[in-house]
GROMACS .gro file of C-alpha atoms in nm:
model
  178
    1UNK     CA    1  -2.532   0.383  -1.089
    2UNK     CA    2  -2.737   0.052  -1.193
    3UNK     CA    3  -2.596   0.020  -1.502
    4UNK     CA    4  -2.219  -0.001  -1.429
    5UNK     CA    5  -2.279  -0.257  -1.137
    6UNK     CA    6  -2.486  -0.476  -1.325
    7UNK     CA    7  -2.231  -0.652  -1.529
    8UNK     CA    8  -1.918  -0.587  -1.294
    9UNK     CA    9  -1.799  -0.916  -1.287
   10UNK     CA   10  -1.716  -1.109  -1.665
   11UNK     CA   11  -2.004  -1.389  -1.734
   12UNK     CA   12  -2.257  -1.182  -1.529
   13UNK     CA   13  -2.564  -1.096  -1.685
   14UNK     CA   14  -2.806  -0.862  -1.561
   15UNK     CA   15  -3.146  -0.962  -1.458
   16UNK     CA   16  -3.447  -0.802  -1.546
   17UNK     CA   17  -3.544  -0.505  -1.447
   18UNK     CA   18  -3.578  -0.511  -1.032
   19UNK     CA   19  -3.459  -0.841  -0.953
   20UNK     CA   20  -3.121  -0.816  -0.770
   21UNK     CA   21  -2.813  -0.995  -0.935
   22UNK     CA   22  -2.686  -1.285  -0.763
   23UNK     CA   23  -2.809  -1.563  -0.597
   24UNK     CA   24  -3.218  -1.573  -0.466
   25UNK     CA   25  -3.231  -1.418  -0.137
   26UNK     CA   26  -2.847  -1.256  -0.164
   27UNK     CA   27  -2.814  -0.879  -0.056
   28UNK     CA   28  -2.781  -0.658  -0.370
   29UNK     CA   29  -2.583  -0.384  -0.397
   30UNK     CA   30  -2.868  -0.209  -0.548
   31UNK     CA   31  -3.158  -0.311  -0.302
   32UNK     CA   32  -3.204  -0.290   0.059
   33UNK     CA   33  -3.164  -0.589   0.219
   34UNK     CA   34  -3.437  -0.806   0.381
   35UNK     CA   35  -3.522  -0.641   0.731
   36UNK     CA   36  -3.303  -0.370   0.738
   37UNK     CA   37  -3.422  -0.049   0.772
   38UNK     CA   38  -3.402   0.123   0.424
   39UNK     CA   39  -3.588   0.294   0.215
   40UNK     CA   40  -3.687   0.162  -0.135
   41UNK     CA   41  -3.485   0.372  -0.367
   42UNK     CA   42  -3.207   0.333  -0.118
   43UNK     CA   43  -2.897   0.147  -0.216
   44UNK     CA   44  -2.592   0.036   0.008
   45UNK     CA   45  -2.383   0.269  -0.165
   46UNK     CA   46  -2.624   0.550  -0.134
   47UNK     CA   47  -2.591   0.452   0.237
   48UNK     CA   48  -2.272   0.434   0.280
   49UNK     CA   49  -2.215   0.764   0.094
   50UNK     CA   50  -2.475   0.935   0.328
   51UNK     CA   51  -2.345   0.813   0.648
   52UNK     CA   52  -1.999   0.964   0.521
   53UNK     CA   53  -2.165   1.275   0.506
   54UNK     CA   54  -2.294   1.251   0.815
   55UNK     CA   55  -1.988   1.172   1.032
   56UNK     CA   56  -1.805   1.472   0.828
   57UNK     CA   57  -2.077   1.688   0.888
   58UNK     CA   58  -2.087   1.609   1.238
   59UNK     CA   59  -1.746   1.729   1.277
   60UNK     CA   60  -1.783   2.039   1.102
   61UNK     CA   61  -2.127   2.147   1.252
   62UNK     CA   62  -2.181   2.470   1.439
   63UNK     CA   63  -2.371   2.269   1.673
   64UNK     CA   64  -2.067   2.081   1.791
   65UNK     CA   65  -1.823   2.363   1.760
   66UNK     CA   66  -2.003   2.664   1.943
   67UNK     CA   67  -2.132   2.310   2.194
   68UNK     CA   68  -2.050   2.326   2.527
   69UNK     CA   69  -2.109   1.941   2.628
   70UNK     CA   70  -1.820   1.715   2.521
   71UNK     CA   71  -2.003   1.430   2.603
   72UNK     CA   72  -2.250   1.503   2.405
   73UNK     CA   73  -2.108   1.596   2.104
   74UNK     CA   74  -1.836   1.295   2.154
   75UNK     CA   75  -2.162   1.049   2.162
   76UNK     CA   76  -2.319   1.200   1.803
   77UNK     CA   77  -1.991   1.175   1.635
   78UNK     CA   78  -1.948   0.809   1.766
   79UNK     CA   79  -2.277   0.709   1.646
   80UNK     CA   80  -2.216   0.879   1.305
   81UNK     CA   81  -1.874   0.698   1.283
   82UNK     CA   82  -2.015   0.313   1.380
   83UNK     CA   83  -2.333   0.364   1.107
   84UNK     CA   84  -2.073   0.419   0.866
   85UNK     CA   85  -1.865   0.154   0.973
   86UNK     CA   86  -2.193  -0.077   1.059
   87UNK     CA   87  -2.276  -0.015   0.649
   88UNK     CA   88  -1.928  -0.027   0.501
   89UNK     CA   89  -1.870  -0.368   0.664
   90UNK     CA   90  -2.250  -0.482   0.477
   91UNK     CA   91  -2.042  -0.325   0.158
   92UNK     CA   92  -1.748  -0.510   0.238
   93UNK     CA   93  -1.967  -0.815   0.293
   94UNK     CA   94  -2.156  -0.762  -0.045
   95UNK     CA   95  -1.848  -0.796  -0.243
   96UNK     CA   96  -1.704  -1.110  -0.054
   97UNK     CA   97  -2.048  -1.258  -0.186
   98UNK     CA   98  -1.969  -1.132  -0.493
   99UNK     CA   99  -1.624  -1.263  -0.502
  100UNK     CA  100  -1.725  -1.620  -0.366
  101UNK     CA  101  -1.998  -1.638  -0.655
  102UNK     CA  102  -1.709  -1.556  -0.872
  103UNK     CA  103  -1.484  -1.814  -0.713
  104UNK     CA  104  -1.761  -2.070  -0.721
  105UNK     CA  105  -1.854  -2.040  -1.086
  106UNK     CA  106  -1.566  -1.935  -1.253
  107UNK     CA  107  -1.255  -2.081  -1.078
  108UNK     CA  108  -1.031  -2.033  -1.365
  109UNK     CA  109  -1.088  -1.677  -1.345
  110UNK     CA  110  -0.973  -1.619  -0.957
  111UNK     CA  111  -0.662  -1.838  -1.087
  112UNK     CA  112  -0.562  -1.617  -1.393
  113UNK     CA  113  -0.637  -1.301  -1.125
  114UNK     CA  114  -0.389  -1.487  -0.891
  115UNK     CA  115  -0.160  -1.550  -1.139
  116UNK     CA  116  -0.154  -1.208  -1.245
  117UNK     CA  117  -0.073  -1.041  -0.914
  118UNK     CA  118   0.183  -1.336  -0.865
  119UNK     CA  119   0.361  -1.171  -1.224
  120UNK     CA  120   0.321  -0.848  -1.110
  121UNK     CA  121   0.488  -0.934  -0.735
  122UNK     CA  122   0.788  -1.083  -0.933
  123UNK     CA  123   0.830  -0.771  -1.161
  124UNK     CA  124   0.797  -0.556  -0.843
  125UNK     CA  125   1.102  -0.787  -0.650
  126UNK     CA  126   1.335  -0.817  -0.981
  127UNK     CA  127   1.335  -0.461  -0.992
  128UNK     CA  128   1.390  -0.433  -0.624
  129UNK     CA  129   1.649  -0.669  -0.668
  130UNK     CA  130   1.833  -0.473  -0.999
  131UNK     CA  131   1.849  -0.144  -0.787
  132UNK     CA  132   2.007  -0.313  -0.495
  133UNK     CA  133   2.243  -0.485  -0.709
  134UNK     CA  134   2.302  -0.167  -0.857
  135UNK     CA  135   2.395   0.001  -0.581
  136UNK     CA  136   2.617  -0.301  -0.462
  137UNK     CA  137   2.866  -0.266  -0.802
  138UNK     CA  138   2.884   0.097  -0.716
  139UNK     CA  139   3.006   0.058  -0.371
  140UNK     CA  140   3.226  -0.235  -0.457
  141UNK     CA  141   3.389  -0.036  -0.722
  142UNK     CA  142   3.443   0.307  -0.438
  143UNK     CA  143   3.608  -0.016  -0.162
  144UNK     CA  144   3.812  -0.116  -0.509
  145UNK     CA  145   3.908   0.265  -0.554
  146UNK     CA  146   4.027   0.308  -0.193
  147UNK     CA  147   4.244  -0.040  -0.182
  148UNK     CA  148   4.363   0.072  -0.508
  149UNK     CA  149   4.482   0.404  -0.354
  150UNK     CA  150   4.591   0.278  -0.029
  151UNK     CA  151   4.808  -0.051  -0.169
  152UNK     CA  152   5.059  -0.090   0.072
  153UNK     CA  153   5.464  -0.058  -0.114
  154UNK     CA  154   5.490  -0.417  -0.292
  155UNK     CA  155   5.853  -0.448  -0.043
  156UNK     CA  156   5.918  -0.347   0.302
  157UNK     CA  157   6.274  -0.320   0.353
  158UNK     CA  158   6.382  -0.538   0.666
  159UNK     CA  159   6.468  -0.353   0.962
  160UNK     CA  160   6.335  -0.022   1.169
  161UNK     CA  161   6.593   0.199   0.988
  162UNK     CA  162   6.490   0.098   0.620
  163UNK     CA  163   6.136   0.161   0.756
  164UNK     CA  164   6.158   0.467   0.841
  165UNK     CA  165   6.407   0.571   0.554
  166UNK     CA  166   6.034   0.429   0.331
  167UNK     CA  167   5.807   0.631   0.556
  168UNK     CA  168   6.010   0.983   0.553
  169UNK     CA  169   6.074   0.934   0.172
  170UNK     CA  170   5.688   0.982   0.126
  171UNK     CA  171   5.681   1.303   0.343
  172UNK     CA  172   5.665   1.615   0.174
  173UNK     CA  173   5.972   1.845   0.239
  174UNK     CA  174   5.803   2.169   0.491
  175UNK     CA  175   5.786   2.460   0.272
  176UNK     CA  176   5.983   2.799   0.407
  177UNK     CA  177   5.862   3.095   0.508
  178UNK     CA  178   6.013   3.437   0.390
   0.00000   0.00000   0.00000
């Protein structure tokens, strides 16, 4: 897992061999950090990935299941849940380094980055944009295909007779029965 992590961000270079990447002092990714209890082959990934484990284990356990104090069980599967959260916010935290550093020596790089999600938003809201529109001309075109249908005669005759002369001329004669 070294290997991939070591040159994750462009310009990086890796170090030698055991010396974390980053600035002296920084938290790596693959060391333990300075006064936290870790072992020495132990990584925050490793970490994080065990305490995952752990909290879905803890739900699935026999012990818990066939367990007849709630309490109990609800306390071990809270302190499962806040080490993983505890150690995915010191991943979280690991990468804003990481991203700062970034920001800090390569500015140019967060811009282009910024830029390119900027491109991609725009693509995203033209299309948006061409399937409403879309949908707009179609409905436009059914309101033009009722008006069209429904056009009032272009001449009323004046008067209530000549009216109703129009409307009965448009009835349909009743059909007999044999």
């Amino acid at each position: 897992m070294a290997a991939p992590l070591s040159g994750m961000f462009s310009g990086q270079l890796p170090g030698p061999p055991g010396a974390p990447p980053g600035l002296p002092g920084q938290a790596s990714l693959l060391q333990a950090t300075p006064g936290a209890p870790r072992s020495s082959n132990s990584t925050l990934v490793d970490e994080l990935e065990s305490s995952f484990e752990a909290c879905f284990a803890s739900l699935v356990s026999q012990d818990y299941v066939n367990g007849t104090d709630q309490e109990e069980i609800r306390t071990g599967v809270d302190q499962c849940i806040q080490k993983f959260l505890d150690i995915a916010r010191q991943t979280e935290c690991f990468f804003l380094q990481k991203r700062l550093q970034l920001s800090v020596q390569k500015p140019e790089q967060v811009i282009k980055e910024d830029v390119s999600e900027l491109r991609n938003e725009l693509q995203r809201k033209d299309a948006l944009v061409q399937k409403h529109l879309t949908k707009l001309r179609h409905w436009q075109q059914v309101l033009e295909d009722i008006n069209v249908q429904h056009k009032k005669p272009p001449e009323i005759p004046q008067g209530s007779l000549a009216f109703l002369e129009q409307a009965s001329a448009n009835i349909p004669a009743p059909l007999k029965q044999t």
